mmCIF file of C-alpha atoms and ligand atoms in Angstrom:
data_model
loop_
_atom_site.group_PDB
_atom_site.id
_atom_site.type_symbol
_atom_site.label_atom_id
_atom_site.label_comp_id
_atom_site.label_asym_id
_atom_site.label_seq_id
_atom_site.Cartn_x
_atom_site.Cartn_y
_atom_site.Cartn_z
ATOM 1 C CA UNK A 22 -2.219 -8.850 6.454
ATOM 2 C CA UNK A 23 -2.346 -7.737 9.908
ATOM 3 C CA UNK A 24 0.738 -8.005 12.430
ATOM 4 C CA UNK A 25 -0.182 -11.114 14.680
ATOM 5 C CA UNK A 26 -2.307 -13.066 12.409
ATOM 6 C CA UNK A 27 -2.653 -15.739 14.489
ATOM 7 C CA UNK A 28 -4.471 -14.276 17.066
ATOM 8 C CA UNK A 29 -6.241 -11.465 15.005
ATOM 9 C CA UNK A 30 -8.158 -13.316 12.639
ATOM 10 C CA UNK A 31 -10.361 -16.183 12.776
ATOM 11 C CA UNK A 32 -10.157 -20.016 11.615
ATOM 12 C CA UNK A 33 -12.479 -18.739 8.523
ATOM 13 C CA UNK A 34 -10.009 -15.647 7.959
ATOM 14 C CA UNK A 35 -7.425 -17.984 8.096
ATOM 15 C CA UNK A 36 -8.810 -20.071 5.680
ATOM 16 C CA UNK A 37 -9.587 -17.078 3.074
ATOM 17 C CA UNK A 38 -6.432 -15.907 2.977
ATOM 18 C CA UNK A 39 -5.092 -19.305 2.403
ATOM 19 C CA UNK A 40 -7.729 -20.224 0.076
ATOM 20 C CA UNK A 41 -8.098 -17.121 -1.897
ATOM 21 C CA UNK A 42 -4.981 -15.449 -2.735
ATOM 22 C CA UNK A 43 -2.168 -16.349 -3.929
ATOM 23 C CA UNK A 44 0.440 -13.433 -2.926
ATOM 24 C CA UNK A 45 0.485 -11.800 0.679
ATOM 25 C CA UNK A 46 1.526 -8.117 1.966
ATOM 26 C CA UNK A 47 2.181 -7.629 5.830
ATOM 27 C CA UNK A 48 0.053 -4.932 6.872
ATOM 28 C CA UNK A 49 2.319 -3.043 9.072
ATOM 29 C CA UNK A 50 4.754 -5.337 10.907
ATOM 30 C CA UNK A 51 7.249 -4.328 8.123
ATOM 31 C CA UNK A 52 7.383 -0.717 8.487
ATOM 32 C CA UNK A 53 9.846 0.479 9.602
ATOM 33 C CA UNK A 54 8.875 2.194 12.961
ATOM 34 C CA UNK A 55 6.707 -1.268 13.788
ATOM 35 C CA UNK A 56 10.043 -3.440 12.946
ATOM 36 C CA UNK A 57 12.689 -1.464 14.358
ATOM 37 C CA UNK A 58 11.166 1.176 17.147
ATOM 38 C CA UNK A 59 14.334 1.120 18.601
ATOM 39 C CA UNK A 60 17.889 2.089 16.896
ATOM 40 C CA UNK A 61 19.330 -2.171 16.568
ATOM 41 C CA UNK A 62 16.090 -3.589 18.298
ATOM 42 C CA UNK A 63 14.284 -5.267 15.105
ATOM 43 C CA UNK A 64 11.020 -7.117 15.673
ATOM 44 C CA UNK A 65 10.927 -9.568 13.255
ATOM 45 C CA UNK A 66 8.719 -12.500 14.947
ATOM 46 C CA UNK A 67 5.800 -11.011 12.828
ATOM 47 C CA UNK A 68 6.886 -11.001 9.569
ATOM 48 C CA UNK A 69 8.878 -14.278 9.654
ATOM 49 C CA UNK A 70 5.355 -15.961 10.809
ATOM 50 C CA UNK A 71 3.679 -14.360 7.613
ATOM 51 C CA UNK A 72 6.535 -15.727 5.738
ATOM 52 C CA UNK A 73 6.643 -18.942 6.991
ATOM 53 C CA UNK A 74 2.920 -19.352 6.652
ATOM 54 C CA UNK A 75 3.153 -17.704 2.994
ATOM 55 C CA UNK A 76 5.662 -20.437 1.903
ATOM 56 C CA UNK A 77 3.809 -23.004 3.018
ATOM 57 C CA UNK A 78 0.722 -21.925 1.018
ATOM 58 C CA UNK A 79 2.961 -21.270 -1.947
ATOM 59 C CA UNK A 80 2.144 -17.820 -2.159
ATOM 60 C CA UNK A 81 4.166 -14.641 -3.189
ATOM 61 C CA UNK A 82 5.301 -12.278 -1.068
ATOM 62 C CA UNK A 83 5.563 -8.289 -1.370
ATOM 63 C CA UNK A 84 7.970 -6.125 0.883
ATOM 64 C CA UNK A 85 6.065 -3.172 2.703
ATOM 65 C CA UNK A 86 8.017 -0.902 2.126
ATOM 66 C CA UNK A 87 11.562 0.173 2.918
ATOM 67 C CA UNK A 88 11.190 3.935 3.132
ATOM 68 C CA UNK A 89 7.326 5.172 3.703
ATOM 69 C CA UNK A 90 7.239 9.050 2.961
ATOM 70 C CA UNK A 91 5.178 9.902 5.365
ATOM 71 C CA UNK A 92 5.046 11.550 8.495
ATOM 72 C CA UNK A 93 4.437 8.482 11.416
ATOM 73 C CA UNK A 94 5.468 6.333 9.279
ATOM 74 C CA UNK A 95 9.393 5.969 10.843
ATOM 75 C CA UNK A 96 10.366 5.714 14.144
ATOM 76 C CA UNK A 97 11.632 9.387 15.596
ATOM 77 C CA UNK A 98 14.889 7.819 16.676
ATOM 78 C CA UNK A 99 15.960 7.799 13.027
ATOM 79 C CA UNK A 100 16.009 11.257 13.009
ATOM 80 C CA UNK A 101 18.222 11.985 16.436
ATOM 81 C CA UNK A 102 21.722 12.100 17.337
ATOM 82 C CA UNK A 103 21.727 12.496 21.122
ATOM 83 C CA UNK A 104 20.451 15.574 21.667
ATOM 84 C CA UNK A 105 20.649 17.057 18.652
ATOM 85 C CA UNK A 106 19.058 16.332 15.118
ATOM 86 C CA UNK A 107 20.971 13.245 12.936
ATOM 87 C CA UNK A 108 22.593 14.873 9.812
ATOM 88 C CA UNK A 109 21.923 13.399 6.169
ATOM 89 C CA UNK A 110 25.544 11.560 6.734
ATOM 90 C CA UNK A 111 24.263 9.531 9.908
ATOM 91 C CA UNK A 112 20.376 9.181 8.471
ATOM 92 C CA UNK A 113 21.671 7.918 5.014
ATOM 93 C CA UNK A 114 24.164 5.621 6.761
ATOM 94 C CA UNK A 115 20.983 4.049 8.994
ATOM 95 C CA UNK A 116 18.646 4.086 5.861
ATOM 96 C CA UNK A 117 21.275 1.526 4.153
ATOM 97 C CA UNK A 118 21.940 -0.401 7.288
ATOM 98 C CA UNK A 119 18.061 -0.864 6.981
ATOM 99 C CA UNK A 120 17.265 -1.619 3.520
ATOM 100 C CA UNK A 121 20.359 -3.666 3.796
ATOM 101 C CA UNK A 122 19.128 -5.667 6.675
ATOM 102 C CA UNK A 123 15.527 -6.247 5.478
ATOM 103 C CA UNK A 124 16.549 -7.019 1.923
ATOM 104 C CA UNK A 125 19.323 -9.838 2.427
ATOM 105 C CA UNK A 126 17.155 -11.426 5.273
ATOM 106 C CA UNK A 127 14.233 -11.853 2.877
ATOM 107 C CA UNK A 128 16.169 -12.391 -0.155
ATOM 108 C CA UNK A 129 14.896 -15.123 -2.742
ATOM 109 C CA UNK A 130 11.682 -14.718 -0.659
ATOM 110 C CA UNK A 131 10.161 -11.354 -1.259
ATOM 111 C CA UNK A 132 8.631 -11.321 -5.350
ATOM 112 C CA UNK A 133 8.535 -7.425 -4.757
ATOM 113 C CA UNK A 134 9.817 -4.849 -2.876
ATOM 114 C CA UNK A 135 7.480 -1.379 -2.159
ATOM 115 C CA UNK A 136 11.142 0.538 -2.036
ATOM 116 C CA UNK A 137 9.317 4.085 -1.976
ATOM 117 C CA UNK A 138 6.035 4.488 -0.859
ATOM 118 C CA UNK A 139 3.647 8.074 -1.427
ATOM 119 C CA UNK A 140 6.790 10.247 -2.588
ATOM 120 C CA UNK A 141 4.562 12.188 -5.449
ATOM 121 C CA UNK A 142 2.421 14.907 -4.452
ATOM 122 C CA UNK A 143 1.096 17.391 -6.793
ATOM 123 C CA UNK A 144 1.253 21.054 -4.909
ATOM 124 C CA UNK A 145 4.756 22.614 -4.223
ATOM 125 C CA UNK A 146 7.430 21.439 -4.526
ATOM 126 C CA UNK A 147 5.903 18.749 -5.879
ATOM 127 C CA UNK A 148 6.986 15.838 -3.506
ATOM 128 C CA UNK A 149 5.577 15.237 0.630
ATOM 129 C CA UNK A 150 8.276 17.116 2.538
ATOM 130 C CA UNK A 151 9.035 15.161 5.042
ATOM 131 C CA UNK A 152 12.207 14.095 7.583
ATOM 132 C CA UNK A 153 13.361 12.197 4.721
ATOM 133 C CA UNK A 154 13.447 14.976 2.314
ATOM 134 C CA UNK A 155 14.267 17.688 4.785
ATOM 135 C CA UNK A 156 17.469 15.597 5.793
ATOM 136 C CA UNK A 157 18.434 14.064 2.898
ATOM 137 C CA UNK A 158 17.154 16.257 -0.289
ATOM 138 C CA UNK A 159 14.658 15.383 -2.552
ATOM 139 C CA UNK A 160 16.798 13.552 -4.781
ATOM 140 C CA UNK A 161 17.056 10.621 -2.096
ATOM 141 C CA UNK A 162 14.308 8.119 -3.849
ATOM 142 C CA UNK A 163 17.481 8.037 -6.375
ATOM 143 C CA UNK A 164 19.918 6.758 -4.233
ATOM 144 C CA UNK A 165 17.355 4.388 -2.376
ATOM 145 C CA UNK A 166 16.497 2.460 -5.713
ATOM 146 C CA UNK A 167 20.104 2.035 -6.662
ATOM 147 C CA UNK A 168 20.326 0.670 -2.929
ATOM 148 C CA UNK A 169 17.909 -1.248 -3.842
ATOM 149 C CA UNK A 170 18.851 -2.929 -7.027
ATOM 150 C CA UNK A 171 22.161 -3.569 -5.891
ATOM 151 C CA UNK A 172 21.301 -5.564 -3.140
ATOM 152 C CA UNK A 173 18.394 -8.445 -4.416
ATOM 153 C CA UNK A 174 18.772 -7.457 -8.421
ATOM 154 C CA UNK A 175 16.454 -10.228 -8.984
ATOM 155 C CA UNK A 176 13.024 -8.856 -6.942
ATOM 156 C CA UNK A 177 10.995 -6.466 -8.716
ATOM 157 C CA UNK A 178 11.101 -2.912 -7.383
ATOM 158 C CA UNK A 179 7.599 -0.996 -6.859
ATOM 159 C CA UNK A 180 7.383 2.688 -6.337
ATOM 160 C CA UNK A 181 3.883 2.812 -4.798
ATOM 161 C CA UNK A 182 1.597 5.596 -4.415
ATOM 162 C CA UNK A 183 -2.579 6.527 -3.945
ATOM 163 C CA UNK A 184 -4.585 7.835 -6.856
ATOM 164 C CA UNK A 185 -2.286 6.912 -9.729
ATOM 165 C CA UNK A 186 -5.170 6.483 -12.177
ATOM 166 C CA UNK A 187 -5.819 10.704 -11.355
ATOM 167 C CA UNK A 188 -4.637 11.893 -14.772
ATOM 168 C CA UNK A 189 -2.568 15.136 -13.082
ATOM 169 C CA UNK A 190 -1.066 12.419 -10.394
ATOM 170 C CA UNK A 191 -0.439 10.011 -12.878
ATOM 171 C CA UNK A 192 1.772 13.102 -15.562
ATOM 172 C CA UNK A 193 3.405 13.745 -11.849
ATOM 173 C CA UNK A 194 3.961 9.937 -10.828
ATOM 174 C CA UNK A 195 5.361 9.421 -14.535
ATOM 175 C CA UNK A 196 7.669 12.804 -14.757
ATOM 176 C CA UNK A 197 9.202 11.190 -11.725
ATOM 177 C CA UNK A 198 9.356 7.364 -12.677
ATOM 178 C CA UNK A 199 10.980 8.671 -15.691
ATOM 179 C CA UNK A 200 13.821 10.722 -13.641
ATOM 180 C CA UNK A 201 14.485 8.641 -11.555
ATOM 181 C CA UNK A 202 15.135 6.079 -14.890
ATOM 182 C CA UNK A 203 17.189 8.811 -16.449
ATOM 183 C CA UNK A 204 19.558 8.664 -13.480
ATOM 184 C CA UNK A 205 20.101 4.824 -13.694
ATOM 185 C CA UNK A 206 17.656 3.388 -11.338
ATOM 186 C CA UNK A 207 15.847 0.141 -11.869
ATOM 187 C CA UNK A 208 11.737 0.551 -11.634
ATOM 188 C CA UNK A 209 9.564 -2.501 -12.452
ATOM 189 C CA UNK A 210 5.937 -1.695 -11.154
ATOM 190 C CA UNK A 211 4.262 1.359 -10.170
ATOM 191 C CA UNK A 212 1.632 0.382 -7.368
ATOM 192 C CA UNK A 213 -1.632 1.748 -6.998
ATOM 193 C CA UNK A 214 -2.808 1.760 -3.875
ATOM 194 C CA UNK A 215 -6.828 1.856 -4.921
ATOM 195 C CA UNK A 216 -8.557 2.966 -1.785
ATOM 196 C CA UNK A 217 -11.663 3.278 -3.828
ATOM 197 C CA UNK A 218 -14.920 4.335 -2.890
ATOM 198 C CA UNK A 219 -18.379 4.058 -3.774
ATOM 199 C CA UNK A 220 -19.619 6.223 -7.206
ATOM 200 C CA UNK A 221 -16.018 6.022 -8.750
ATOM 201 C CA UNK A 222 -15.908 5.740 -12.051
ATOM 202 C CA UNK A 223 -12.677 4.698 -12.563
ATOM 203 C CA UNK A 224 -12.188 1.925 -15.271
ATOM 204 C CA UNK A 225 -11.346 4.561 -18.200
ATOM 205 C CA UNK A 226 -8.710 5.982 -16.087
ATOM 206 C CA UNK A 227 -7.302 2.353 -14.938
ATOM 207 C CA UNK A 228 -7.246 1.364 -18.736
ATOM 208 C CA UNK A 229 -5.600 4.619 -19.505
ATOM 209 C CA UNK A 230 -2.915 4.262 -16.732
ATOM 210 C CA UNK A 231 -2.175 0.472 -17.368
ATOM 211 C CA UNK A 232 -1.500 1.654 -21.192
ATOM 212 C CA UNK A 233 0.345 4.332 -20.307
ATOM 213 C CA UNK A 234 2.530 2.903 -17.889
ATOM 214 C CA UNK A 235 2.716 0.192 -20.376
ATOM 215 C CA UNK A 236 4.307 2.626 -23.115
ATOM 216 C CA UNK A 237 7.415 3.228 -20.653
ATOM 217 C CA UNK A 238 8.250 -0.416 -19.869
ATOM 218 C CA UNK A 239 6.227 -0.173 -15.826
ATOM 219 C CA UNK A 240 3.774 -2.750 -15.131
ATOM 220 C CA UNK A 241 1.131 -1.544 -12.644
ATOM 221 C CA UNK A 242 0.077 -3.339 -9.587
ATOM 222 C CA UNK A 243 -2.661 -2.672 -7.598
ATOM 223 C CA UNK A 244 -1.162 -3.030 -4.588
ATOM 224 C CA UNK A 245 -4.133 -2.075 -1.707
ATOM 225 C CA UNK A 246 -7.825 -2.365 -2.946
ATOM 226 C CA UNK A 247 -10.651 -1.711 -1.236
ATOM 227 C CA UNK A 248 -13.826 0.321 -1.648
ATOM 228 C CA UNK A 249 -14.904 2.151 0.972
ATOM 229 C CA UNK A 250 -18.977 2.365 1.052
ATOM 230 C CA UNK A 251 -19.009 5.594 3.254
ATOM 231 C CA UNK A 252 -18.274 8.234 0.403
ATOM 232 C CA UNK A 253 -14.696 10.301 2.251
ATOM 233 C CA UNK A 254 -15.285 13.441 -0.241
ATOM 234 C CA UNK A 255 -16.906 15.410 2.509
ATOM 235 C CA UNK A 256 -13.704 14.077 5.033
ATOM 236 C CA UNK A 257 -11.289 15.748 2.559
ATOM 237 C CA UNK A 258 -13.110 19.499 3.286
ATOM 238 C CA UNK A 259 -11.315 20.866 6.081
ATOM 239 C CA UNK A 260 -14.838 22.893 6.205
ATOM 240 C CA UNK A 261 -17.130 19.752 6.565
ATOM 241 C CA UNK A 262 -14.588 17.503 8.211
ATOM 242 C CA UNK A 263 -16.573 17.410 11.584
ATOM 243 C CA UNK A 264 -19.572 17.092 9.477
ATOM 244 C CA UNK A 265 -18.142 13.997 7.508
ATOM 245 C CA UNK A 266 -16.751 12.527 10.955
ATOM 246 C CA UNK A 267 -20.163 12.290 12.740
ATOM 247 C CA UNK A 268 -21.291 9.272 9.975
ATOM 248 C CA UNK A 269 -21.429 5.962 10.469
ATOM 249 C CA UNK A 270 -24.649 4.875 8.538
ATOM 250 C CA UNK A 271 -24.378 0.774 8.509
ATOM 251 C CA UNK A 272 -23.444 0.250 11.826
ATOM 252 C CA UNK A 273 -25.633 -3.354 11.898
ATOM 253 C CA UNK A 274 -25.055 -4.167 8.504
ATOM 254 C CA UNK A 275 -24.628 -2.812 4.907
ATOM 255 C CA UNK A 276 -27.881 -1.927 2.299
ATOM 256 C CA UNK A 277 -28.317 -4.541 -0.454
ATOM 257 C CA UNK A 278 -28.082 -1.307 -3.124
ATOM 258 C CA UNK A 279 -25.209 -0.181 -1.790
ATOM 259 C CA UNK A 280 -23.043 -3.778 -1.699
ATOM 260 C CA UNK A 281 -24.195 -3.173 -5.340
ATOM 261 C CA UNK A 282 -23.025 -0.120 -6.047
ATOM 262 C CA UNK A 283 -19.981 -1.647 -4.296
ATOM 263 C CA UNK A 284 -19.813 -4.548 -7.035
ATOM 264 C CA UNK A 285 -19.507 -2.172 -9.571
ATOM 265 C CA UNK A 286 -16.630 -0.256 -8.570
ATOM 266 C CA UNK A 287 -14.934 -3.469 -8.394
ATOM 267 C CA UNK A 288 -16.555 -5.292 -11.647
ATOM 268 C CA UNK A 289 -15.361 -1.786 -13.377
ATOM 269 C CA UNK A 290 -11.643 -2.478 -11.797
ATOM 270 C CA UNK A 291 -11.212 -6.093 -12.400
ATOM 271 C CA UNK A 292 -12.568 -5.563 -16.160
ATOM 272 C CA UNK A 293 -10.121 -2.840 -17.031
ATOM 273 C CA UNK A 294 -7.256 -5.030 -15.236
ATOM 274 C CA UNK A 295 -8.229 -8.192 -17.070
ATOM 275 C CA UNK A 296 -8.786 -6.266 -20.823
ATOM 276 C CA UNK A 297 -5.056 -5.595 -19.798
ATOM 277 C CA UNK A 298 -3.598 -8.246 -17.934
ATOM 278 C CA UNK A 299 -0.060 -8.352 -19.300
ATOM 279 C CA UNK A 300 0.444 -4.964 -17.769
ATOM 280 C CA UNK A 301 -0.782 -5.986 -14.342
ATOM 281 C CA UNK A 302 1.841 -7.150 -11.903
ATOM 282 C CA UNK A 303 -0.874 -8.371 -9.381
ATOM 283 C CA UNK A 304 -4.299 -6.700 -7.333
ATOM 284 C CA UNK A 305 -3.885 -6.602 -3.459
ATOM 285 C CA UNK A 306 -7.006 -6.644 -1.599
ATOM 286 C CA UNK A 307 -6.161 -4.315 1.530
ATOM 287 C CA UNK A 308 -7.464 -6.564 4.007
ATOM 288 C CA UNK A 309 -8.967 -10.034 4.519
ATOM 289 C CA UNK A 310 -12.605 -9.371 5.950
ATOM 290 C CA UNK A 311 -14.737 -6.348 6.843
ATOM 291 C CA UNK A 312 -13.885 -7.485 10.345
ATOM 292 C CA UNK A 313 -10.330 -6.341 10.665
ATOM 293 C CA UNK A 314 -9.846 -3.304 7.210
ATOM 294 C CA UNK A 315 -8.349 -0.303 8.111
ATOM 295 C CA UNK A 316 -11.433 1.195 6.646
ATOM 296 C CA UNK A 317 -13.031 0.850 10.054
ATOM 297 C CA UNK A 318 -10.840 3.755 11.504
ATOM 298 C CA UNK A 319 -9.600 5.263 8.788
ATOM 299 C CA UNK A 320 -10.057 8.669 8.118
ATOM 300 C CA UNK A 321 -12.516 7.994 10.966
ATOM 301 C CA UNK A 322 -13.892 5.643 13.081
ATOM 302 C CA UNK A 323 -16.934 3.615 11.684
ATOM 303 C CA UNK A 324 -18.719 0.397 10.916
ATOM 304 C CA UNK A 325 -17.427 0.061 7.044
ATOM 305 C CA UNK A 326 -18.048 -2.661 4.444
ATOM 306 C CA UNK A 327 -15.080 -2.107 2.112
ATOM 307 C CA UNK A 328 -13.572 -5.587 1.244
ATOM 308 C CA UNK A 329 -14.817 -8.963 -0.751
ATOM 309 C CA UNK A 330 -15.814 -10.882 2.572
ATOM 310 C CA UNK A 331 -18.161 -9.792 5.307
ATOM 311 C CA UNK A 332 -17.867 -9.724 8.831
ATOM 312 C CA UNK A 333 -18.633 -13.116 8.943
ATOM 313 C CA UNK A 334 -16.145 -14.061 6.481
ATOM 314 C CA UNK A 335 -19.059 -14.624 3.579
ATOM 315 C CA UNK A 336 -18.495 -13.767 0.064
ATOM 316 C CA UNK A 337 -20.416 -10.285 -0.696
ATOM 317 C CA UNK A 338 -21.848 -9.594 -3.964
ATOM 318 C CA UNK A 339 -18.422 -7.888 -4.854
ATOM 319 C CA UNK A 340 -16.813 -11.167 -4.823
ATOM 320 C CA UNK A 341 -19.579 -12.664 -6.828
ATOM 321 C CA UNK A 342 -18.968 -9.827 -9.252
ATOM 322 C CA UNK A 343 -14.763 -10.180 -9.434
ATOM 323 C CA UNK A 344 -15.310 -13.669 -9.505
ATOM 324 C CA UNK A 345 -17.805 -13.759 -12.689
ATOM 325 C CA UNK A 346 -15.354 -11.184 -14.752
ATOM 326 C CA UNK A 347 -12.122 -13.462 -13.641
ATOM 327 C CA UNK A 348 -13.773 -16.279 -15.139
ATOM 328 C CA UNK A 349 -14.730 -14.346 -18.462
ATOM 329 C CA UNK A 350 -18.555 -14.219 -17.404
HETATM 330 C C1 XIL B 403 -2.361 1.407 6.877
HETATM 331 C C2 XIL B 403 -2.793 0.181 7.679
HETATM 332 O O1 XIL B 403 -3.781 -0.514 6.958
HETATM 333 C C3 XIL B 403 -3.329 0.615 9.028
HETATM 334 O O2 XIL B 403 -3.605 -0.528 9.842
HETATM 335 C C4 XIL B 403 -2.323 1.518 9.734
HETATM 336 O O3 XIL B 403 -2.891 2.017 10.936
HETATM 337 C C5 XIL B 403 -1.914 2.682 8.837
HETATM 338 O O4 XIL B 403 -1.431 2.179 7.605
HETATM 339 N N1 XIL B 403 -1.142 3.366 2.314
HETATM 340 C C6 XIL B 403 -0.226 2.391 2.607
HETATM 341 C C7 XIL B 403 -0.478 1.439 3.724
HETATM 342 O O5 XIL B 403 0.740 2.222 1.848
HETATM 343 O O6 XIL B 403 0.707 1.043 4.375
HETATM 344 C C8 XIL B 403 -1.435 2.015 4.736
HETATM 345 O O7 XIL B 403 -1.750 0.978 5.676
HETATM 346 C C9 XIL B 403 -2.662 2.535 4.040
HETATM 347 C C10 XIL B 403 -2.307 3.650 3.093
#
């Protein structure tokens, strides 16, 4: 949920996300460049509102996340030493004054921690280089999870990643779960981010994954849904990219056919997650309303329709859809 609820989302939002879920995930105001954009200067007004506000609605809370692999995604300071660049000592040392810091705060609180967020990645060497793995080697997501464990052994510890259910990212996801396990660390859920869009057919490969992950002892979670109605394939083409970039077909509203397409990418989700429900931690919804998703600028900027609840905070037939499988129908 986004950083300043309570003056980015309406009395209706409000009452959605009170009304409708029962576990909440700050948005951004946990990362760590948002929290801490200065070396000692944590922000943590944000996130202890969405706590606060969480405990009073008796809802669960998940961590996101202590290290996101990702370029942008930490604040540049991290990497520095004066003038010159921080070695692994000094950037390992700040990494566990972090993760120390976040976890006891929110300890007893937080029902799951996203510890490692998009590590995996399936072209050479097989992981996102990044600052993190530059600095420290790859074999830091080890020594993080330990970290991890160690400090709140009683929250459930997520590695969380997009396009799990892709059977070559899933092999990849699992061939790392599993060393990581080898070498002692504690996993409990893998997350699946589910950025879904319209025309996937994806319940197979959610049954498949949920079973799989099953089979090692990993429950999944599915830890940011929404379905984007704006197909991205073209996006992903360096060669139609501009092309892809220039849509923005429901700018004053979304086609009944395609909120129905819509419903079925989520009806085929939410029957694959309920045919196997003990090995689902929990589904996410990335977002309250159409008003404020992410989908609206990213990868581009456009009117998108990509969440439960409209604009105007009214149930969509994707809702009506969820709603009818979670009640057997
Ligand atoms: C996104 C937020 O929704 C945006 O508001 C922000 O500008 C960028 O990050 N995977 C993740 C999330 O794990 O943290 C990302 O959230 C979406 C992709």
């Amino acid at each position: 949920m986004p950083t300043n609820f309570e003056k980015r989302l309406t009395a209706d939002e409000i009452n959605i996300l009170t009304n409708q879920f029962d576990s909440v995930t700050p948005e951004n105001c946990m990362k760590w460049h948002n929290l801490c954009p200065n070396e000692n200067e944590y922000r943590f007004a944000s996130v202890d509102r969405i706590f606060d506000l969480a405990a009073k609605n008796q809802q669960k809370i998940v961590g996101h996340t202590l290290i996101f692999n990702r370029d942008g995604n930490y604040p540049g300071w991290l990497f520095r030493d004066g003038i010159k660049e921080a070695d692994a000592k000094l950037v390992w040392k700040r990494v566990e004054a972090h993760v120390e810091k976040l976890m006891t705060r929110y300890k007893g609180r937080v029902d799951s921690w996203d510890v490692l967020n998009e590590f995996v990645e399936l072209h050479d060497p097989g992981f996102r280089v990044t600052d993190f793995t530059r600095v420290l080697g790859k074999d830091y997501p080890v020594r993080l999870f330990k970290l991890a464990a160690e400090i709140d052994p009683k929250a459930k510890l997520t590695y969380n990643d997009f396009a799990v259910e892709n059977p070559k990212r899933r092999k990849a996801i699992l061939t790392f779960l599993r060393s990581l396990r080898d070498k002692g660390c504690r996993i409990d859920v893998v997350g699946s981010q589910s950025h879904l869009e319209i025309g996937d057919n994806i319940g197979e490969q959610i049954d498949a994954t949920l079973k799989e992950f099953a089979a090692e002892g990993i429950r999944c979670a599915f830890t940011e849904l929404d379905v984007d109605v704006i197909s991205r394939k073209l996006y992903w083409n360096p060669k139609t990219r501009a092309k892809a970039k220039q849509q923005n077909p429901y700018p004053n509203g979304c086609p009944a056919e395609i909120l129905k397409q819509q419903a079925k990418v989520y009806r085929d989700v939410f029957e694959a997650v309920m045919a196997n429900r003990k090995h689902v931690d929990r589904v996410t919804m990335w977002g309250i309303t159409d008003r404020n998703s992410w989908l609206n600028n990213w990868p581009w900027k456009r009117v998108n329709h990509g969440l439960l609840f409209d604009r105007k905070s009214q149930p969509k037939p994707a809702f009506h859809a969820v709603a009818k499988v979670l009640s057997g129908g």
